[in-house]
PDB file of C-alpha atoms in Angstrom:
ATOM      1  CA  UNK N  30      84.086 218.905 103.646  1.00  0.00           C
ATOM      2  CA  UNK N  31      84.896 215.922 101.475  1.00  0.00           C
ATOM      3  CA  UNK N  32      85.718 212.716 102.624  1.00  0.00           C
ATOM      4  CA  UNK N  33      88.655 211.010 100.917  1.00  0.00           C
ATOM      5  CA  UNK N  34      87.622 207.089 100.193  1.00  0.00           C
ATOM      6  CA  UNK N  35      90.551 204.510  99.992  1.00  0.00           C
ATOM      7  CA  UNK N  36      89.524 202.262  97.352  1.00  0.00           C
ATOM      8  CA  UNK N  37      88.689 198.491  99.307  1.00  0.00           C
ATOM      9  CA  UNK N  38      91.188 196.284  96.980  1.00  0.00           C
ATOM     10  CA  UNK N  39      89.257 192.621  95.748  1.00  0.00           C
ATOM     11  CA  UNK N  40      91.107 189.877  95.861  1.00  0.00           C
ATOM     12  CA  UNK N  41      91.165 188.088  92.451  1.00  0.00           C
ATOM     13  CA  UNK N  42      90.417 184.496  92.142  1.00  0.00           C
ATOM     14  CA  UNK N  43      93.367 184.348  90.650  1.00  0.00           C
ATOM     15  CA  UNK N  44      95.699 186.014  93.670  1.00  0.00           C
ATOM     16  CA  UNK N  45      94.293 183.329  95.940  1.00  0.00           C
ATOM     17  CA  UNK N  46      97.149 180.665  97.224  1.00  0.00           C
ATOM     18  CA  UNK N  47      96.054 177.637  95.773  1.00  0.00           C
ATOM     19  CA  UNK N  48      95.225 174.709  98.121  1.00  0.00           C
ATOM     20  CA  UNK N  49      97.813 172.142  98.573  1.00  0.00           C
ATOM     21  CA  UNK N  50      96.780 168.818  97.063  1.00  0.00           C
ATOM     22  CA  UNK N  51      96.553 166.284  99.699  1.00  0.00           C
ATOM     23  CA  UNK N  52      99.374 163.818 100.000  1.00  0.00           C
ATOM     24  CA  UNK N  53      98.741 160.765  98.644  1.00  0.00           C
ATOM     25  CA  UNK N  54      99.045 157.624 100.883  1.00  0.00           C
ATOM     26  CA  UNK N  55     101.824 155.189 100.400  1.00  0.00           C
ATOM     27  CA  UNK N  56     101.790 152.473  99.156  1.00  0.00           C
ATOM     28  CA  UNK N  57     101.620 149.289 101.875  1.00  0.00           C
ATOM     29  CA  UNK N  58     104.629 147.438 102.917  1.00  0.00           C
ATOM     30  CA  UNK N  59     105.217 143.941 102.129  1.00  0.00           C
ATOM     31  CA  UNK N  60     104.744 142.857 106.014  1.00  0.00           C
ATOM     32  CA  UNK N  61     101.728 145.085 106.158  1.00  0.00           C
ATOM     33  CA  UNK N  62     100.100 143.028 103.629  1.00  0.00           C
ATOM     34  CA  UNK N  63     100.911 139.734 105.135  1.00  0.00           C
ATOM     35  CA  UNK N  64      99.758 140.529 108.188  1.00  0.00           C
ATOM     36  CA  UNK N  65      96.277 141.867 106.713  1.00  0.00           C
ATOM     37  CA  UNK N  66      96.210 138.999 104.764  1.00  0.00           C
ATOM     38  CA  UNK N  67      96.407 136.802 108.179  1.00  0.00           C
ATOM     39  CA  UNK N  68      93.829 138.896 109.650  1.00  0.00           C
ATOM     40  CA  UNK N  69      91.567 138.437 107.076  1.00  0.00           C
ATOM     41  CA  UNK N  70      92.241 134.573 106.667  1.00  0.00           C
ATOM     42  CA  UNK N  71      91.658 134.497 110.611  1.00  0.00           C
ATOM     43  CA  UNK N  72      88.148 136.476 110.511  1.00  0.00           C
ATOM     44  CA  UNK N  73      86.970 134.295 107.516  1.00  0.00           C
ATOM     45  CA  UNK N  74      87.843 130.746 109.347  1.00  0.00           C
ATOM     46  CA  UNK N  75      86.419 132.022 112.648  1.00  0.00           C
ATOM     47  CA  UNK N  76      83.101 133.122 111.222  1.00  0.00           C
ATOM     48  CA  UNK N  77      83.154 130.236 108.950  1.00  0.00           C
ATOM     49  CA  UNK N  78      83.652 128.234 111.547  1.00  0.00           C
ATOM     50  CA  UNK N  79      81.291 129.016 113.958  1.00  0.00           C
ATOM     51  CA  UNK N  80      78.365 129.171 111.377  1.00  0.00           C
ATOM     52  CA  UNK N  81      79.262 125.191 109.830  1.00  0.00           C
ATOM     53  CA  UNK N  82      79.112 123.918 114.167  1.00  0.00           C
ATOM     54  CA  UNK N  83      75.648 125.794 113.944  1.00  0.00           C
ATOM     55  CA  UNK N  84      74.303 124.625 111.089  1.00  0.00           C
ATOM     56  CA  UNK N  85      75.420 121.128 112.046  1.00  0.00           C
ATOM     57  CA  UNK N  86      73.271 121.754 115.264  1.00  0.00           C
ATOM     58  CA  UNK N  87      70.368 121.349 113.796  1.00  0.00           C
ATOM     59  CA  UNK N  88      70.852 119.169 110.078  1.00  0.00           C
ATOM     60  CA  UNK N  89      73.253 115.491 110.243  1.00  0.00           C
ATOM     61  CA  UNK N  90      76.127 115.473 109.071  1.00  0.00           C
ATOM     62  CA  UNK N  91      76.742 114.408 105.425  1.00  0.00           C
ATOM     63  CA  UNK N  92      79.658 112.774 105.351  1.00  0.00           C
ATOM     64  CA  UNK N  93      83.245 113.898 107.143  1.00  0.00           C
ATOM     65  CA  UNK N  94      86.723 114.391 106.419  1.00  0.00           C
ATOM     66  CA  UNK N  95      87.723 110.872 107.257  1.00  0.00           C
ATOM     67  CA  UNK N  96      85.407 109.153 104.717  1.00  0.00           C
ATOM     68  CA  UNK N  97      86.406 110.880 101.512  1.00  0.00           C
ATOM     69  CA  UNK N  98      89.966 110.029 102.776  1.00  0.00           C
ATOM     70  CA  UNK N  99      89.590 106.408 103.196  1.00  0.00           C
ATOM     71  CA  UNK N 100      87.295 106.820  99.552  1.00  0.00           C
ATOM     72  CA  UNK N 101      91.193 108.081  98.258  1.00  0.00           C
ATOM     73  CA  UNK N 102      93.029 105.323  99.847  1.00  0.00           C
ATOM     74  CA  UNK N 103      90.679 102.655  98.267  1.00  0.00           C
ATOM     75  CA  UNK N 104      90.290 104.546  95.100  1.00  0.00           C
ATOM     76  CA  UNK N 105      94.737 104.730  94.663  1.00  0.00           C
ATOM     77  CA  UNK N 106      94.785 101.334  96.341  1.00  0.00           C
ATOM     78  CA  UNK N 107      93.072  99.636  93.635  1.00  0.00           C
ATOM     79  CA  UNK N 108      90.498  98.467  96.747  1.00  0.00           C
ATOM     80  CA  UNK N 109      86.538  99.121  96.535  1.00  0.00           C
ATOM     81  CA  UNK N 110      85.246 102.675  96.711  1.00  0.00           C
ATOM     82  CA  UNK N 111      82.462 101.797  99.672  1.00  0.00           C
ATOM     83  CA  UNK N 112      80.842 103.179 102.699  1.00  0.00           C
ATOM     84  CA  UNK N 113      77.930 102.895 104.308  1.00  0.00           C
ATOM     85  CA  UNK N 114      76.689 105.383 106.072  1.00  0.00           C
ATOM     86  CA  UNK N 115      73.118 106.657 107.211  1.00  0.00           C
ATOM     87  CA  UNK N 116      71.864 108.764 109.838  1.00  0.00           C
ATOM     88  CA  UNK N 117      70.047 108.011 112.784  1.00  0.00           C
ATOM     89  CA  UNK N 118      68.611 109.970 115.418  1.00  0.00           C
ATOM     90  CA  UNK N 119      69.488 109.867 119.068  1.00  0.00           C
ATOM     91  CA  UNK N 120      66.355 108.613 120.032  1.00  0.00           C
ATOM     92  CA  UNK N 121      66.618 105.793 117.727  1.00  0.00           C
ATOM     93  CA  UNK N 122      69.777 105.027 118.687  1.00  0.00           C
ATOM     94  CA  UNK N 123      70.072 102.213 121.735  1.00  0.00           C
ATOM     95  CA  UNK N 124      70.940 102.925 125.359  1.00  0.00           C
ATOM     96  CA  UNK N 125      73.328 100.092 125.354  1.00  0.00           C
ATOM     97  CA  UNK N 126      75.568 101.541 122.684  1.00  0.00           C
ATOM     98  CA  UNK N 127      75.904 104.905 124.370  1.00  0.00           C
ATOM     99  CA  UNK N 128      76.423 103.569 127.423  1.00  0.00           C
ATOM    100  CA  UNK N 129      78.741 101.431 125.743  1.00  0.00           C
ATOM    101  CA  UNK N 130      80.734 104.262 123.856  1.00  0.00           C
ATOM    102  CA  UNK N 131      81.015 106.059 127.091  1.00  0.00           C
ATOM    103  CA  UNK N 132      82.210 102.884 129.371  1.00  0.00           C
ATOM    104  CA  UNK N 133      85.214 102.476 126.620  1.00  0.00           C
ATOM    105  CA  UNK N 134      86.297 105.199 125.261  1.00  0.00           C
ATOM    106  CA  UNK N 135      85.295 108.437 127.561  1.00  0.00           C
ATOM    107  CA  UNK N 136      83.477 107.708 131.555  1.00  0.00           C
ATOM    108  CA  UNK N 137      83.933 111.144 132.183  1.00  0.00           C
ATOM    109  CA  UNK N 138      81.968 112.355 129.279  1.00  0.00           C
ATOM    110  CA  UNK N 139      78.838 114.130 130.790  1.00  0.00           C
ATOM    111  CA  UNK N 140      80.556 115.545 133.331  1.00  0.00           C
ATOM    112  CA  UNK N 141      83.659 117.145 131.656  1.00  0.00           C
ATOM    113  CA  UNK N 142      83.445 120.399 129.756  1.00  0.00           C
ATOM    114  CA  UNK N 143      85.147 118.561 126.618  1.00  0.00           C
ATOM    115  CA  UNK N 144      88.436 117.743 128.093  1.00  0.00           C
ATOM    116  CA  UNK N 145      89.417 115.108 130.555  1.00  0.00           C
ATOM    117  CA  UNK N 146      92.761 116.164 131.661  1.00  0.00           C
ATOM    118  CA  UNK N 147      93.714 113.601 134.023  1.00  0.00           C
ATOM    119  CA  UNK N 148      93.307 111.601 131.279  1.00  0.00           C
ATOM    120  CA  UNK N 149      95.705 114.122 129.161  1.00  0.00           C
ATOM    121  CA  UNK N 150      98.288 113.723 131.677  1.00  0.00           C
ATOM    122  CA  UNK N 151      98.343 110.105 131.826  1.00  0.00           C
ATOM    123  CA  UNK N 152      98.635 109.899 128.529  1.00  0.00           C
ATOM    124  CA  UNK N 153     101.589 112.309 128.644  1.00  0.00           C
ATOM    125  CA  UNK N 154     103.512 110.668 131.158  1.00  0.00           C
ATOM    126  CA  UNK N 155     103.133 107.575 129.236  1.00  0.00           C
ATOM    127  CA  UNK N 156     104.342 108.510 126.240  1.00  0.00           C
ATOM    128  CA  UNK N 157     107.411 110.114 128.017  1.00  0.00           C
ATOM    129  CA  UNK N 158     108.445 106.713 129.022  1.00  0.00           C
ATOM    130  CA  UNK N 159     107.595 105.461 125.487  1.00  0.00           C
ATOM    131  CA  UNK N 160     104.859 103.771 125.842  1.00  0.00           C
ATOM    132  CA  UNK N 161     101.148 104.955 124.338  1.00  0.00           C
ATOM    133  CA  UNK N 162      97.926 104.251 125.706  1.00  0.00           C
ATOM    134  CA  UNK N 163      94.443 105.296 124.659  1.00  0.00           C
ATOM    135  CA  UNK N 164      92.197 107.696 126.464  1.00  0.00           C
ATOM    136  CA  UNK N 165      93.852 111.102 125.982  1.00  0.00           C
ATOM    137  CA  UNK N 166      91.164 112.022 123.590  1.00  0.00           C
ATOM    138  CA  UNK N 167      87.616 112.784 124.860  1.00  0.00           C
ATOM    139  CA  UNK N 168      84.447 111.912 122.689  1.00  0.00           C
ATOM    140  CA  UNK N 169      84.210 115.810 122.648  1.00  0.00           C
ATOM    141  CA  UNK N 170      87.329 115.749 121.125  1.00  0.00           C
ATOM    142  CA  UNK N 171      87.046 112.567 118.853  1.00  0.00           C
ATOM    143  CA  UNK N 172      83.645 114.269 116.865  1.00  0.00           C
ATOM    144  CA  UNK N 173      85.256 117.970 116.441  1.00  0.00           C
ATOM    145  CA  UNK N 174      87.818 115.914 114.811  1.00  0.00           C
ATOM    146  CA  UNK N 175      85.864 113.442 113.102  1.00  0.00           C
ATOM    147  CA  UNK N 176      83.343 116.004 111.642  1.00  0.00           C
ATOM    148  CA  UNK N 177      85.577 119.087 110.913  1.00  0.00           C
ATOM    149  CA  UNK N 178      89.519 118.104 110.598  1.00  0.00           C
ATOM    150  CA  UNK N 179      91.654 115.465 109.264  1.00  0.00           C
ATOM    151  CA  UNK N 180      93.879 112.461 110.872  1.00  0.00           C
ATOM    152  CA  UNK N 181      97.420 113.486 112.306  1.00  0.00           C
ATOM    153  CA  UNK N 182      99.176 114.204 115.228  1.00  0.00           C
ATOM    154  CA  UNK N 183     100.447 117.572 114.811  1.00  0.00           C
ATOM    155  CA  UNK N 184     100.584 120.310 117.093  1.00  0.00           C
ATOM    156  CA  UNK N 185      98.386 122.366 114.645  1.00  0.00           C
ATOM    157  CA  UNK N 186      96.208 119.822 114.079  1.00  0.00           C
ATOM    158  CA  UNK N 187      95.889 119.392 118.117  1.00  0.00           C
ATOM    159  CA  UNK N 188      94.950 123.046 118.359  1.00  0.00           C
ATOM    160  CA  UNK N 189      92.182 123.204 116.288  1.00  0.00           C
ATOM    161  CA  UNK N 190      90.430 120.262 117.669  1.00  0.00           C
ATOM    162  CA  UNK N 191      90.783 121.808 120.734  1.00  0.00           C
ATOM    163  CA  UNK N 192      89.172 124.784 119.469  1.00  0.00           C
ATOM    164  CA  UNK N 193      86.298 123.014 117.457  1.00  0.00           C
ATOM    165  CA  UNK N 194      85.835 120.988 120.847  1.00  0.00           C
ATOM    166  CA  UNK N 195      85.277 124.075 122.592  1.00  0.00           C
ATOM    167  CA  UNK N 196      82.777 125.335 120.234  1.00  0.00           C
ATOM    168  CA  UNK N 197      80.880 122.032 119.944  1.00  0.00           C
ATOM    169  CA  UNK N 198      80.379 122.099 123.442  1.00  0.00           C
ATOM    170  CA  UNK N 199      79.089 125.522 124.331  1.00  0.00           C
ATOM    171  CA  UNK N 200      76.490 125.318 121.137  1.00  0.00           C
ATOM    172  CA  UNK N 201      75.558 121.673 120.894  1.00  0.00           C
ATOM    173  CA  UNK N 202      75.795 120.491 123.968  1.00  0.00           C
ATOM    174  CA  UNK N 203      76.450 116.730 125.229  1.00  0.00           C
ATOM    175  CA  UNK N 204      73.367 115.181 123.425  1.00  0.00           C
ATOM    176  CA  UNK N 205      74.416 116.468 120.025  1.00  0.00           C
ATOM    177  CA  UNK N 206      77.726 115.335 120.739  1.00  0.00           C
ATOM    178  CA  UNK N 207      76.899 111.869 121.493  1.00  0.00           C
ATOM    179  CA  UNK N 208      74.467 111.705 118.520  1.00  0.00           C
ATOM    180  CA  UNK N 209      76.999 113.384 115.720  1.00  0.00           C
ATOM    181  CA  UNK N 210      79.791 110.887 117.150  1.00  0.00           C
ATOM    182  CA  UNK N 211      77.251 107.700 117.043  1.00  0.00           C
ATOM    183  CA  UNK N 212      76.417 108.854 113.818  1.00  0.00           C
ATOM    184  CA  UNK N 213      79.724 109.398 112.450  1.00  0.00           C
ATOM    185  CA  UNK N 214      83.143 107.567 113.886  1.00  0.00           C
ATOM    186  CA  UNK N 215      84.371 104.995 111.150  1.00  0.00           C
ATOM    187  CA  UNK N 216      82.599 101.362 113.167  1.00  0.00           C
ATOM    188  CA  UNK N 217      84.097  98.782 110.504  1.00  0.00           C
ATOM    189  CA  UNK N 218      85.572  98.932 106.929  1.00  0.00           C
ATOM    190  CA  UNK N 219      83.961 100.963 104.734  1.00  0.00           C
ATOM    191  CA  UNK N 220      80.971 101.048 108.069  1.00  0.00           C
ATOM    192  CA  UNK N 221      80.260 105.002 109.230  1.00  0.00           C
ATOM    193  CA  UNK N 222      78.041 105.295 112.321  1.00  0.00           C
ATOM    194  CA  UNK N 223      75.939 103.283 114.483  1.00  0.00           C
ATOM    195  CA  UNK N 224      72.987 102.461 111.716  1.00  0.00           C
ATOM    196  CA  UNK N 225      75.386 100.513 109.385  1.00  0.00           C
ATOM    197  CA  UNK N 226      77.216  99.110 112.121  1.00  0.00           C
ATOM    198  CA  UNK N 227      74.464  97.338 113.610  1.00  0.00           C
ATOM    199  CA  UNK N 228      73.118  96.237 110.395  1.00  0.00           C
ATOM    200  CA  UNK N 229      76.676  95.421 108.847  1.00  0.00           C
ATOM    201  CA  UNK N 230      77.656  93.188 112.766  1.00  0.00           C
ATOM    202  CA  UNK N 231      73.935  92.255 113.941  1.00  0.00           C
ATOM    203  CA  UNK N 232      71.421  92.461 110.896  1.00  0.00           C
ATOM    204  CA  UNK N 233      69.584  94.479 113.035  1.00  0.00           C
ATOM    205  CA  UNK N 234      68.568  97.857 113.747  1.00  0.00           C
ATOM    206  CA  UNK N 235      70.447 100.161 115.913  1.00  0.00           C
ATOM    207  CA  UNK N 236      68.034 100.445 118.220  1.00  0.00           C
ATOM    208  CA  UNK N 237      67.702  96.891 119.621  1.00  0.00           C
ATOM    209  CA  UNK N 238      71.110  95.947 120.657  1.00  0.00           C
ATOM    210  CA  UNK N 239      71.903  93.857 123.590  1.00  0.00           C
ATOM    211  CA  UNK N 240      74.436  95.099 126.431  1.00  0.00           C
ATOM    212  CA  UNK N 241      77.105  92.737 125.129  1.00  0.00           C
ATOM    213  CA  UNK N 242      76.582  93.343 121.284  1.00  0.00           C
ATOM    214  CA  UNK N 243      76.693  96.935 121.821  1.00  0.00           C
ATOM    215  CA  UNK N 244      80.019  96.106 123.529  1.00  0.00           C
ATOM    216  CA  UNK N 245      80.872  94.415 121.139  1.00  0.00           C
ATOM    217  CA  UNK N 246      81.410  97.306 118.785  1.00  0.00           C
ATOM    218  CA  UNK N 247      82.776 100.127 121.582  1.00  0.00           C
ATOM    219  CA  UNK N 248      85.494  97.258 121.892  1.00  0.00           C
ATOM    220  CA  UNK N 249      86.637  97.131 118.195  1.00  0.00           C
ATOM    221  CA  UNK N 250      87.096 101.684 117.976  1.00  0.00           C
ATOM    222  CA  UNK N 251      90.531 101.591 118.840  1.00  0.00           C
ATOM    223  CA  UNK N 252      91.070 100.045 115.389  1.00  0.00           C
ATOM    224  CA  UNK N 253      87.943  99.463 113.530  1.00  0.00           C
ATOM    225  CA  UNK N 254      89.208  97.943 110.290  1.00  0.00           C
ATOM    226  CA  UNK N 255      91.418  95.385 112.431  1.00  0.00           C
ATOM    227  CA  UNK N 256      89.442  93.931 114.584  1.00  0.00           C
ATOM    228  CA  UNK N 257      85.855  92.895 114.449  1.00  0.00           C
ATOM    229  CA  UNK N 258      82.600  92.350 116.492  1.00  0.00           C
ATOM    230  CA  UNK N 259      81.622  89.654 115.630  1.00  0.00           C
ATOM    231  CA  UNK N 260      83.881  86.361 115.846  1.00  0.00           C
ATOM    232  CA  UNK N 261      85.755  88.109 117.426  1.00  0.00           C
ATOM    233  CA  UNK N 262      89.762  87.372 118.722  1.00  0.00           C
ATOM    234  CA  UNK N 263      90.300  86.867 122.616  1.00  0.00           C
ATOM    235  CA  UNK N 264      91.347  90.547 123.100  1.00  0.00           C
ATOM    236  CA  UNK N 265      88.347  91.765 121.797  1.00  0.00           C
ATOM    237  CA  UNK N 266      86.349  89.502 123.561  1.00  0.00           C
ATOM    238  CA  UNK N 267      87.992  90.311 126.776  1.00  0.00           C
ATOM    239  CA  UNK N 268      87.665  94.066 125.863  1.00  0.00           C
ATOM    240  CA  UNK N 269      83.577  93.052 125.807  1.00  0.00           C
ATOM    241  CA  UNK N 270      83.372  91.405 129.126  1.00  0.00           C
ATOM    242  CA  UNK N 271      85.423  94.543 130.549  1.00  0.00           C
ATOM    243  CA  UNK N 272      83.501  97.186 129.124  1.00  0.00           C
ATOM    244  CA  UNK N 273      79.689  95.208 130.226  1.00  0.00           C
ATOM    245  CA  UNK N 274      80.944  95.761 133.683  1.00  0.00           C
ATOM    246  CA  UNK N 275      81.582  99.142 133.082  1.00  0.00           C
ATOM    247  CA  UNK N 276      78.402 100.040 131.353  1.00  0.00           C
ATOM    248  CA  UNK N 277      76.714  99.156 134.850  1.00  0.00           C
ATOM    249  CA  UNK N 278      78.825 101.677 136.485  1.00  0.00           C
ATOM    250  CA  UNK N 279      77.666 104.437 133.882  1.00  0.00           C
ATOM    251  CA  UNK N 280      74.055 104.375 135.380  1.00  0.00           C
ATOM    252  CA  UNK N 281      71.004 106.564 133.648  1.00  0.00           C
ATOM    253  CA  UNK N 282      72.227 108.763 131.105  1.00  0.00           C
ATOM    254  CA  UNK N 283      71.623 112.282 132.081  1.00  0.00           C
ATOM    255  CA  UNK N 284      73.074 114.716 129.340  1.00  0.00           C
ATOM    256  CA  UNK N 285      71.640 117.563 131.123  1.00  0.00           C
ATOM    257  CA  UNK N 286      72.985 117.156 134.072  1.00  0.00           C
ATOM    258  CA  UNK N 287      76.077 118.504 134.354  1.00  0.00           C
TER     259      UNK N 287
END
């Protein structure tokens, strides 16, 4: 008996339902660039960031924001483009003056975690009445600024020293701190750190001050190219005989233990 085959139809290539292309992505919005553009900016300045407070761990600092500023203000002034500034190692640097530094302008230094906020809120209270007084701003706070921003008073400004100040204390630590800031705050005109201060007040090195010489030149921060440490007014003489009795109360510097 035959069998009766039903011929098995092929499917051509050309009977096959083409594949529908993909859709092609729009185009971003306006606000969708901004906002990965602020993304971006913020992931380049925090990695920037945090690599220039490591590298500045370990080599001095060059110069800082505050020195090519005043070089500007000289330079349009019509004054002398000068500074002196050279760096010198903790080690080398004398006991007096860091005690000295931390009597005037910071006596909680190695104990706070880079903000003294009694401090803070003194100085806010004052200021609501109108009147301003110093010691809002740690020595924590006075280097991240020193090193990394620029002077001013604004809120943004505010925030990222408090941010630098947070990151100079969890990787340098108070040593580094103290040694950056000796080797960096503006210490007379055209003077940068505690090498050329002591040469440019004392003709002498920076590592053989006396108690009240070292004084001396904690008393004239407030306003360095004002005032000076050596014949100097009655303020800043009284400022020196205040801040030798307060150098006693610092005691041994410990910057490990906190």
């Amino acid at each position: 008996m035959a069998v009766t085959r039903k011929p098995i139809s092929k499917t051509t290539t050309a009977n096959k339902p083409k594949p529908k292309p993909a859709p092609k992505k729009g185009k971003r919005s306006f606000g969708e660039k901004v906002k990965w553009f602020f993304i971006k900016l913020f992931l380049w300045f925090f990695g920037i960031s945090i690599a220039s407070v490591i590298i500045f761990k370990y080599i001095p600092v060059p110069f800082t924001p505050l020195m090519v500023i005043r070089a500007i203000e000289n330079k349009f002034g019509g004054k002398e483009v000068y500074f002196d500034h050279d760096w010198e190692p903790i080690e080398k640097i004398s006991m007096n003056l860091q005690k000295a530094v931390i009597a005037s302008e910071d006596g909680t230094f190695l104990t706070h975690n880079g903000f003294d906020f009694k401090a803070l809120q003194k100085a806010f209270k004052s200021n609501e009445r109108g009147r301003r007084i110093r010691g809002g701003s740690t020595i924590s706070q006075q280097t991240a600024k020193n090193v990394f921003l620029w002077q001013g008073k604004s809120y943004f400004r505010k925030a990222l020293e408090a941010y630098f100040t947070v990151l100079i204390e969890v990787i340098w630590g108070k040593e580094r701190i103290m040694e950056v800031y000796l080797n960096s705050i503006e210490m007379g005109d055209g003077v940068y750190g505690a090498y050329a201060a002591t040469e440019h007040w004392y003709r002498r090195d920076a590592s053989s001050l006396t108690p009240m010489q070292a004084a001396g030149i904690a008393a004239i921060l407030p306003n360095p190219r004002k005032f000076k440490a050596t014949g100097s007014s009655s303020y800043i003489n009284r400022r020196k005989e205040r801040i030798v009795r307060e150098m006693r109360a610092v005691g041994k510097i410990n910057y490990n233990a906190k």
